[in-house]
């Protein structure tokens, strides 16, 4: 399985347009040892021909251009056969609307995420310019679904959605009651080679299903949004703690890093990293803690083979 990181930052990216926190200022003026990152998205493929995007980030156009495997191979063509949406947050979905150039696309998501994007949303009509432009495959927890090529053939990959603690997207807050379908992680399996990728970019905290799911994977991508609960509060950037935003912080005795360090996966990689997170600085103490636990930080352009 081929895995290409298109973007590795949380919503807003790194640096974020309206952020003057020490990390964002430092990466702009070169005074911190860090690399800019676009918003999280990963491309996967069994054969290098049909590709699937895990998330359609707001920066999708530049991300596709930066990844030659995703370029058209005919006058009108795209190797992108489908898009998988882990939740309805705009940093995961907004890029769908940038794929509106009258090209058929298949989207894999829970019914909740689909409803959140299609109901009461006039902009969605741009993805319905002709019959069959956007096709949906519904993801149901615990049921494996075949990822298909543009011709409807099996691509060599299958996906299973695993519910993860999460929340209703900010723009639907108060309009939808919370549901287990709001947020999932993906187990993407290549049966022919018996390889599995776990992709869990948003996890609000531990759950019963989580560790058994992660233990099935050779490579784990996991929520690296925040190092500490009060990261935003301490920087004077708001009142919300990591848990209020449904992101399990990495550090501390109850942090996710301990859990990740105990997994048997060959590689453990953090993604969806918020611009305030000290792990973005290559020389930080927190980054050394990750290295000691053999946990990596994803970067735009990172390539892995499962
Ligand atoms: C999140 O990861 O918490 C969201 O991206 C927040 C948002 O939608 O702005
Ligand atoms: Mn996000
Ligand atoms: Zn910042």
GROMACS .gro file of N, CA and C in nm, residues 52-168:
model
  351
   52UNK      N    1  -0.700   0.715  -0.329
   52UNK     CA    2  -0.810   0.757  -0.241
   52UNK      C    3  -0.757   0.863  -0.145
   53UNK      N    4  -0.833   0.970  -0.133
   53UNK     CA    5  -0.792   1.077  -0.042
   53UNK      C    6  -0.861   1.058   0.093
   54UNK      N    7  -0.782   1.059   0.198
   54UNK     CA    8  -0.837   1.054   0.333
   54UNK      C    9  -0.851   1.199   0.376
   55UNK      N   10  -0.969   1.254   0.352
   55UNK     CA   11  -0.994   1.395   0.377
   55UNK      C   12  -0.972   1.478   0.252
   56UNK      N   13  -1.061   1.576   0.235
   56UNK     CA   14  -1.048   1.672   0.124
   56UNK      C   15  -1.024   1.807   0.189
   57UNK      N   16  -0.898   1.845   0.199
   57UNK     CA   17  -0.864   1.965   0.277
   57UNK      C   18  -0.892   2.091   0.196
   58UNK      N   19  -0.905   2.205   0.265
   58UNK     CA   20  -0.926   2.332   0.193
   58UNK      C   21  -0.811   2.363   0.097
   59UNK      N   22  -0.696   2.298   0.114
   59UNK     CA   23  -0.579   2.325   0.028
   59UNK      C   24  -0.560   2.218  -0.079
   60UNK      N   25  -0.667   2.151  -0.115
   60UNK     CA   26  -0.660   2.033  -0.200
   60UNK      C   27  -0.595   2.059  -0.336
   61UNK      N   28  -0.620   2.175  -0.395
   61UNK     CA   29  -0.565   2.198  -0.530
   61UNK      C   30  -0.411   2.197  -0.527
   62UNK      N   31  -0.355   2.274  -0.434
   62UNK     CA   32  -0.209   2.279  -0.422
   62UNK      C   33  -0.153   2.143  -0.379
   63UNK      N   34  -0.227   2.071  -0.297
   63UNK     CA   35  -0.180   1.940  -0.250
   63UNK      C   36  -0.175   1.841  -0.365
   64UNK      N   37  -0.274   1.844  -0.454
   64UNK     CA   38  -0.273   1.755  -0.571
   64UNK      C   39  -0.157   1.791  -0.663
   65UNK      N   40  -0.137   1.919  -0.685
   65UNK     CA   41  -0.029   1.961  -0.775
   65UNK      C   42   0.107   1.921  -0.719
   66UNK      N   43   0.121   1.916  -0.586
   66UNK     CA   44   0.249   1.882  -0.524
   66UNK      C   45   0.276   1.733  -0.523
   67UNK      N   46   0.179   1.652  -0.568
   67UNK     CA   47   0.193   1.506  -0.563
   67UNK      C   48   0.175   1.449  -0.704
   68UNK      N   49   0.285   1.424  -0.776
   68UNK     CA   50   0.276   1.380  -0.918
   68UNK      C   51   0.186   1.259  -0.939
   69UNK      N   52   0.178   1.167  -0.842
   69UNK     CA   53   0.094   1.048  -0.859
   69UNK      C   54  -0.053   1.085  -0.877
   70UNK      N   55  -0.091   1.206  -0.836
   70UNK     CA   56  -0.232   1.247  -0.843
   70UNK      C   57  -0.262   1.331  -0.967
   71UNK      N   58  -0.163   1.347  -1.056
   71UNK     CA   59  -0.187   1.431  -1.175
   71UNK      C   60  -0.263   1.352  -1.284
   72UNK      N   61  -0.341   1.422  -1.367
   72UNK     CA   62  -0.414   1.357  -1.477
   72UNK      C   63  -0.319   1.287  -1.573
   73UNK      N   64  -0.365   1.175  -1.631
   73UNK     CA   65  -0.284   1.099  -1.727
   73UNK      C   66  -0.344   1.103  -1.867
   74UNK      N   67  -0.453   1.178  -1.881
   74UNK     CA   68  -0.518   1.199  -2.010
   74UNK      C   69  -0.573   1.342  -2.010
   75UNK      N   70  -0.619   1.392  -2.125
   75UNK     CA   71  -0.668   1.531  -2.129
   75UNK      C   72  -0.774   1.562  -2.022
   76UNK      N   73  -0.865   1.469  -2.000
   76UNK     CA   74  -0.959   1.484  -1.888
   76UNK      C   75  -0.954   1.356  -1.806
   77UNK      N   76  -0.891   1.363  -1.690
   77UNK     CA   77  -0.869   1.241  -1.612
   77UNK      C   78  -0.822   1.280  -1.473
   78UNK      N   79  -0.846   1.192  -1.377
   78UNK     CA   80  -0.783   1.205  -1.246
   78UNK      C   81  -0.762   1.067  -1.188
   79UNK      N   82  -0.645   1.040  -1.132
   79UNK     CA   83  -0.623   0.912  -1.062
   79UNK      C   84  -0.699   0.904  -0.931
   80UNK      N   85  -0.761   1.016  -0.889
   80UNK     CA   86  -0.835   1.016  -0.761
   80UNK      C   87  -0.970   0.949  -0.783
   81UNK      N   88  -0.986   0.829  -0.728
   81UNK     CA   89  -1.109   0.752  -0.749
   81UNK      C   90  -1.211   0.777  -0.639
   82UNK      N   91  -1.166   0.827  -0.524
   82UNK     CA   92  -1.261   0.847  -0.415
   82UNK      C   93  -1.202   0.931  -0.304
   83UNK      N   94  -1.294   0.980  -0.222
   83UNK     CA   95  -1.256   1.062  -0.106
   83UNK      C   96  -1.326   1.004   0.016
   84UNK      N   97  -1.251   0.983   0.122
   84UNK     CA   98  -1.308   0.930   0.247
   84UNK      C   99  -1.310   1.041   0.351
   85UNK      N  100  -1.425   1.060   0.416
   85UNK     CA  101  -1.439   1.169   0.512
   85UNK      C  102  -1.455   1.113   0.653
   86UNK      N  103  -1.362   1.148   0.742
   86UNK     CA  104  -1.367   1.095   0.879
   86UNK      C  105  -1.469   1.170   0.964
   87UNK      N  106  -1.492   1.295   0.930
   87UNK     CA  107  -1.596   1.372   1.001
   87UNK      C  108  -1.637   1.489   0.913
   88UNK      N  109  -1.729   1.571   0.961
   88UNK     CA  110  -1.782   1.679   0.878
   88UNK      C  111  -1.715   1.813   0.900
   89UNK      N  112  -1.605   1.817   0.977
   89UNK     CA  113  -1.534   1.944   0.998
   89UNK      C  114  -1.486   1.998   0.863
   90UNK      N  115  -1.486   2.129   0.852
   90UNK     CA  116  -1.453   2.187   0.722
   90UNK      C  117  -1.309   2.159   0.679
   91UNK      N  118  -1.217   2.142   0.775
   91UNK     CA  119  -1.079   2.112   0.733
   91UNK      C  120  -1.069   1.973   0.671
   92UNK      N  121  -1.170   1.888   0.693
   92UNK     CA  122  -1.172   1.754   0.632
   92UNK      C  123  -1.252   1.752   0.501
   93UNK      N  124  -1.340   1.848   0.480
   93UNK     CA  125  -1.441   1.838   0.373
   93UNK      C  126  -1.441   1.949   0.270
   94UNK      N  127  -1.392   2.066   0.307
   94UNK     CA  128  -1.411   2.182   0.220
   94UNK      C  129  -1.354   2.161   0.080
   95UNK      N  130  -1.247   2.082   0.071
   95UNK     CA  131  -1.184   2.057  -0.058
   95UNK      C  132  -1.273   1.986  -0.158
   96UNK      N  133  -1.376   1.916  -0.109
   96UNK     CA  134  -1.470   1.850  -0.201
   96UNK      C  135  -1.527   1.951  -0.301
   97UNK      N  136  -1.557   2.071  -0.250
   97UNK     CA  137  -1.620   2.172  -0.334
   97UNK      C  138  -1.522   2.232  -0.434
   98UNK      N  139  -1.394   2.204  -0.413
   98UNK     CA  140  -1.293   2.245  -0.511
   98UNK      C  141  -1.272   2.139  -0.617
   99UNK      N  142  -1.339   2.024  -0.601
   99UNK     CA  143  -1.331   1.918  -0.704
   99UNK      C  144  -1.457   1.925  -0.790
  100UNK      N  145  -1.502   2.048  -0.822
  100UNK     CA  146  -1.634   2.065  -0.882
  100UNK      C  147  -1.628   2.074  -1.034
  101UNK      N  148  -1.510   2.050  -1.093
  101UNK     CA  149  -1.497   2.071  -1.238
  101UNK      C  150  -1.559   1.956  -1.318
  102UNK      N  151  -1.684   1.926  -1.287
  102UNK     CA  152  -1.763   1.830  -1.365
  102UNK      C  153  -1.693   1.697  -1.384
  103UNK      N  154  -1.638   1.645  -1.277
  103UNK     CA  155  -1.568   1.517  -1.281
  103UNK      C  156  -1.636   1.424  -1.181
  104UNK      N  157  -1.671   1.300  -1.223
  104UNK     CA  158  -1.738   1.211  -1.128
  104UNK      C  159  -1.646   1.176  -1.011
  105UNK      N  160  -1.703   1.170  -0.893
  105UNK     CA  161  -1.625   1.140  -0.774
  105UNK      C  162  -1.709   1.056  -0.678
  106UNK      N  163  -1.645   0.961  -0.611
  106UNK     CA  164  -1.717   0.883  -0.511
  106UNK      C  165  -1.669   0.925  -0.373
  107UNK      N  166  -1.767   0.946  -0.283
  107UNK     CA  167  -1.735   0.988  -0.147
  107UNK      C  168  -1.779   0.880  -0.050
  108UNK      N  169  -1.693   0.844   0.042
  108UNK     CA  170  -1.720   0.742   0.144
  108UNK      C  171  -1.734   0.814   0.278
  109UNK      N  172  -1.850   0.799   0.342
  109UNK     CA  173  -1.872   0.869   0.469
  109UNK      C  174  -1.989   0.805   0.542
  110UNK      N  175  -2.001   0.835   0.670
  110UNK     CA  176  -2.119   0.789   0.745
  110UNK      C  177  -2.240   0.869   0.698
  111UNK      N  178  -2.362   0.815   0.720
  111UNK     CA  179  -2.482   0.892   0.683
  111UNK      C  180  -2.484   1.030   0.749
  112UNK      N  181  -2.436   1.040   0.873
  112UNK     CA  182  -2.434   1.168   0.943
  112UNK      C  183  -2.348   1.271   0.872
  113UNK      N  184  -2.230   1.228   0.831
  113UNK     CA  185  -2.139   1.322   0.765
  113UNK      C  186  -2.198   1.362   0.629
  114UNK      N  187  -2.257   1.264   0.560
  114UNK     CA  188  -2.320   1.296   0.431
  114UNK      C  189  -2.432   1.399   0.448
  115UNK      N  190  -2.522   1.373   0.547
  115UNK     CA  191  -2.633   1.467   0.570
  115UNK      C  192  -2.582   1.606   0.602
  116UNK      N  193  -2.478   1.612   0.684
  116UNK     CA  194  -2.424   1.742   0.724
  116UNK      C  195  -2.375   1.823   0.604
  117UNK      N  196  -2.330   1.754   0.499
  117UNK     CA  197  -2.278   1.825   0.382
  117UNK      C  198  -2.385   1.851   0.277
  118UNK      N  199  -2.485   1.762   0.271
  118UNK     CA  200  -2.579   1.771   0.157
  118UNK      C  201  -2.710   1.840   0.193
  119UNK      N  202  -2.748   1.837   0.322
  119UNK     CA  203  -2.879   1.892   0.358
  119UNK      C  204  -2.870   2.042   0.388
  120UNK      N  205  -2.962   2.117   0.330
  120UNK     CA  206  -2.969   2.260   0.355
  120UNK      C  207  -2.844   2.334   0.310
  121UNK      N  208  -2.776   2.282   0.212
  121UNK     CA  209  -2.649   2.342   0.169
  121UNK      C  210  -2.655   2.367   0.018
  122UNK      N  211  -2.683   2.492  -0.019
  122UNK     CA  212  -2.694   2.526  -0.162
  122UNK      C  213  -2.565   2.499  -0.236
  123UNK      N  214  -2.451   2.517  -0.169
  123UNK     CA  215  -2.323   2.497  -0.238
  123UNK      C  216  -2.306   2.352  -0.285
  124UNK      N  217  -2.373   2.260  -0.216
  124UNK     CA  218  -2.359   2.119  -0.255
  124UNK      C  219  -2.407   2.095  -0.398
  125UNK      N  220  -2.496   2.184  -0.446
  125UNK     CA  221  -2.550   2.166  -0.582
  125UNK      C  222  -2.440   2.171  -0.688
  126UNK      N  223  -2.327   2.231  -0.654
  126UNK     CA  224  -2.217   2.237  -0.752
  126UNK      C  225  -2.155   2.099  -0.776
  127UNK      N  226  -2.183   2.006  -0.683
  127UNK     CA  227  -2.133   1.869  -0.701
  127UNK      C  228  -2.241   1.779  -0.760
  128UNK      N  229  -2.352   1.842  -0.801
  128UNK     CA  230  -2.463   1.768  -0.864
  128UNK      C  231  -2.499   1.833  -0.996
  129UNK      N  232  -2.398   1.870  -1.072
  129UNK     CA  233  -2.424   1.939  -1.199
  129UNK      C  234  -2.479   1.843  -1.304
  130UNK      N  235  -2.448   1.714  -1.288
  130UNK     CA  236  -2.502   1.613  -1.380
  130UNK      C  237  -2.525   1.486  -1.298
  131UNK      N  238  -2.619   1.398  -1.345
  131UNK     CA  239  -2.648   1.278  -1.268
  131UNK      C  240  -2.521   1.194  -1.251
  132UNK      N  241  -2.495   1.150  -1.130
  132UNK     CA  242  -2.380   1.064  -1.106
  132UNK      C  243  -2.250   1.139  -1.083
  133UNK      N  244  -2.254   1.272  -1.079
  133UNK     CA  245  -2.128   1.345  -1.054
  133UNK      C  246  -2.071   1.305  -0.918
  134UNK      N  247  -2.154   1.309  -0.815
  134UNK     CA  248  -2.108   1.267  -0.682
  134UNK      C  249  -2.187   1.144  -0.640
  135UNK      N  250  -2.115   1.036  -0.615
  135UNK     CA  251  -2.178   0.913  -0.565
  135UNK      C  252  -2.131   0.890  -0.424
  136UNK      N  253  -2.221   0.844  -0.339
  136UNK     CA  254  -2.186   0.821  -0.199
  136UNK      C  255  -2.186   0.673  -0.169
  137UNK      N  256  -2.088   0.629  -0.096
  137UNK     CA  257  -2.090   0.495  -0.037
  137UNK      C  258  -2.096   0.515   0.113
  138UNK      N  259  -2.201   0.459   0.171
  138UNK     CA  260  -2.224   0.479   0.314
  138UNK      C  261  -2.134   0.388   0.396
  139UNK      N  262  -2.068   0.446   0.494
  139UNK     CA  263  -1.986   0.368   0.586
  139UNK      C  264  -2.064   0.340   0.714
  140UNK      N  265  -2.068   0.213   0.750
  140UNK     CA  266  -2.136   0.171   0.872
  140UNK      C  267  -2.030   0.105   0.961
  141UNK      N  268  -2.033   0.140   1.089
  141UNK     CA  269  -1.931   0.089   1.181
  141UNK      C  270  -1.919  -0.062   1.173
  142UNK      N  271  -1.796  -0.111   1.163
  142UNK     CA  272  -1.772  -0.255   1.170
  142UNK      C  273  -1.797  -0.330   1.042
  143UNK      N  274  -1.837  -0.262   0.935
  143UNK     CA  275  -1.863  -0.333   0.809
  143UNK      C  276  -1.760  -0.289   0.704
  144UNK      N  277  -1.688  -0.387   0.649
  144UNK     CA  278  -1.587  -0.354   0.550
  144UNK      C  279  -1.650  -0.323   0.415
  145UNK      N  280  -1.597  -0.222   0.348
  145UNK     CA  281  -1.649  -0.178   0.219
  145UNK      C  282  -1.533  -0.177   0.120
  146UNK      N  283  -1.560  -0.222  -0.002
  146UNK     CA  284  -1.456  -0.223  -0.106
  146UNK      C  285  -1.440  -0.082  -0.164
  147UNK      N  286  -1.317  -0.035  -0.173
  147UNK     CA  287  -1.290   0.092  -0.241
  147UNK      C  288  -1.274   0.062  -0.389
  148UNK      N  289  -1.353   0.132  -0.472
  148UNK     CA  290  -1.356   0.098  -0.614
  148UNK      C  291  -1.286   0.203  -0.700
  149UNK      N  292  -1.236   0.157  -0.816
  149UNK     CA  293  -1.175   0.247  -0.914
  149UNK      C  294  -1.287   0.328  -0.981
  150UNK      N  295  -1.247   0.421  -1.067
  150UNK     CA  296  -1.345   0.503  -1.138
  150UNK      C  297  -1.439   0.416  -1.222
  151UNK      N  298  -1.389   0.300  -1.267
  151UNK     CA  299  -1.472   0.209  -1.347
  151UNK      C  300  -1.558   0.115  -1.262
  152UNK      N  301  -1.550   0.130  -1.131
  152UNK     CA  302  -1.631   0.046  -1.044
  152UNK      C  303  -1.568  -0.088  -1.011
  153UNK      N  304  -1.440  -0.105  -1.050
  153UNK     CA  305  -1.369  -0.230  -1.019
  153UNK      C  306  -1.305  -0.221  -0.880
  154UNK      N  307  -1.282  -0.337  -0.815
  154UNK     CA  308  -1.212  -0.333  -0.686
  154UNK      C  309  -1.072  -0.273  -0.703
  155UNK      N  310  -1.035  -0.187  -0.612
  155UNK     CA  311  -0.906  -0.116  -0.624
  155UNK      C  312  -0.793  -0.192  -0.556
  156UNK      N  313  -0.829  -0.298  -0.482
  156UNK     CA  314  -0.727  -0.367  -0.403
  156UNK      C  315  -0.724  -0.320  -0.259
  157UNK      N  316  -0.809  -0.224  -0.225
  157UNK     CA  317  -0.819  -0.176  -0.087
  157UNK      C  318  -0.961  -0.189  -0.037
  158UNK      N  319  -0.976  -0.217   0.092
  158UNK     CA  320  -1.108  -0.215   0.157
  158UNK      C  321  -1.097  -0.127   0.280
  159UNK      N  322  -1.211  -0.071   0.322
  159UNK     CA  323  -1.210   0.018   0.439
  159UNK      C  324  -1.316  -0.024   0.539
  160UNK      N  325  -1.280  -0.009   0.666
  160UNK     CA  326  -1.377  -0.027   0.773
  160UNK      C  327  -1.374   0.100   0.859
  161UNK      N  328  -1.492   0.155   0.888
  161UNK     CA  329  -1.500   0.275   0.973
  161UNK      C  330  -1.514   0.233   1.118
  162UNK      N  331  -1.435   0.296   1.204
  162UNK     CA  332  -1.439   0.268   1.347
  162UNK      C  333  -1.483   0.396   1.418
  163UNK      N  334  -1.598   0.395   1.487
  163UNK     CA  335  -1.639   0.518   1.557
  163UNK      C  336  -1.533   0.561   1.658
  164UNK      N  337  -1.509   0.692   1.665
  164UNK     CA  338  -1.412   0.746   1.760
  164UNK      C  339  -1.478   0.863   1.832
  165UNK      N  340  -1.445   0.883   1.961
  165UNK     CA  341  -1.504   0.996   2.032
  165UNK      C  342  -1.480   1.125   1.955
  166UNK      N  343  -1.586   1.199   1.929
  166UNK     CA  344  -1.574   1.321   1.849
  166UNK      C  345  -1.685   1.419   1.881
  167UNK      N  346  -1.716   1.502   1.784
  167UNK     CA  347  -1.822   1.601   1.807
  167UNK      C  348  -1.884   1.641   1.674
  168UNK      N  349  -1.999   1.710   1.687
  168UNK     CA  350  -2.066   1.767   1.571
  168UNK      C  351  -1.978   1.880   1.518
   0.00000   0.00000   0.00000
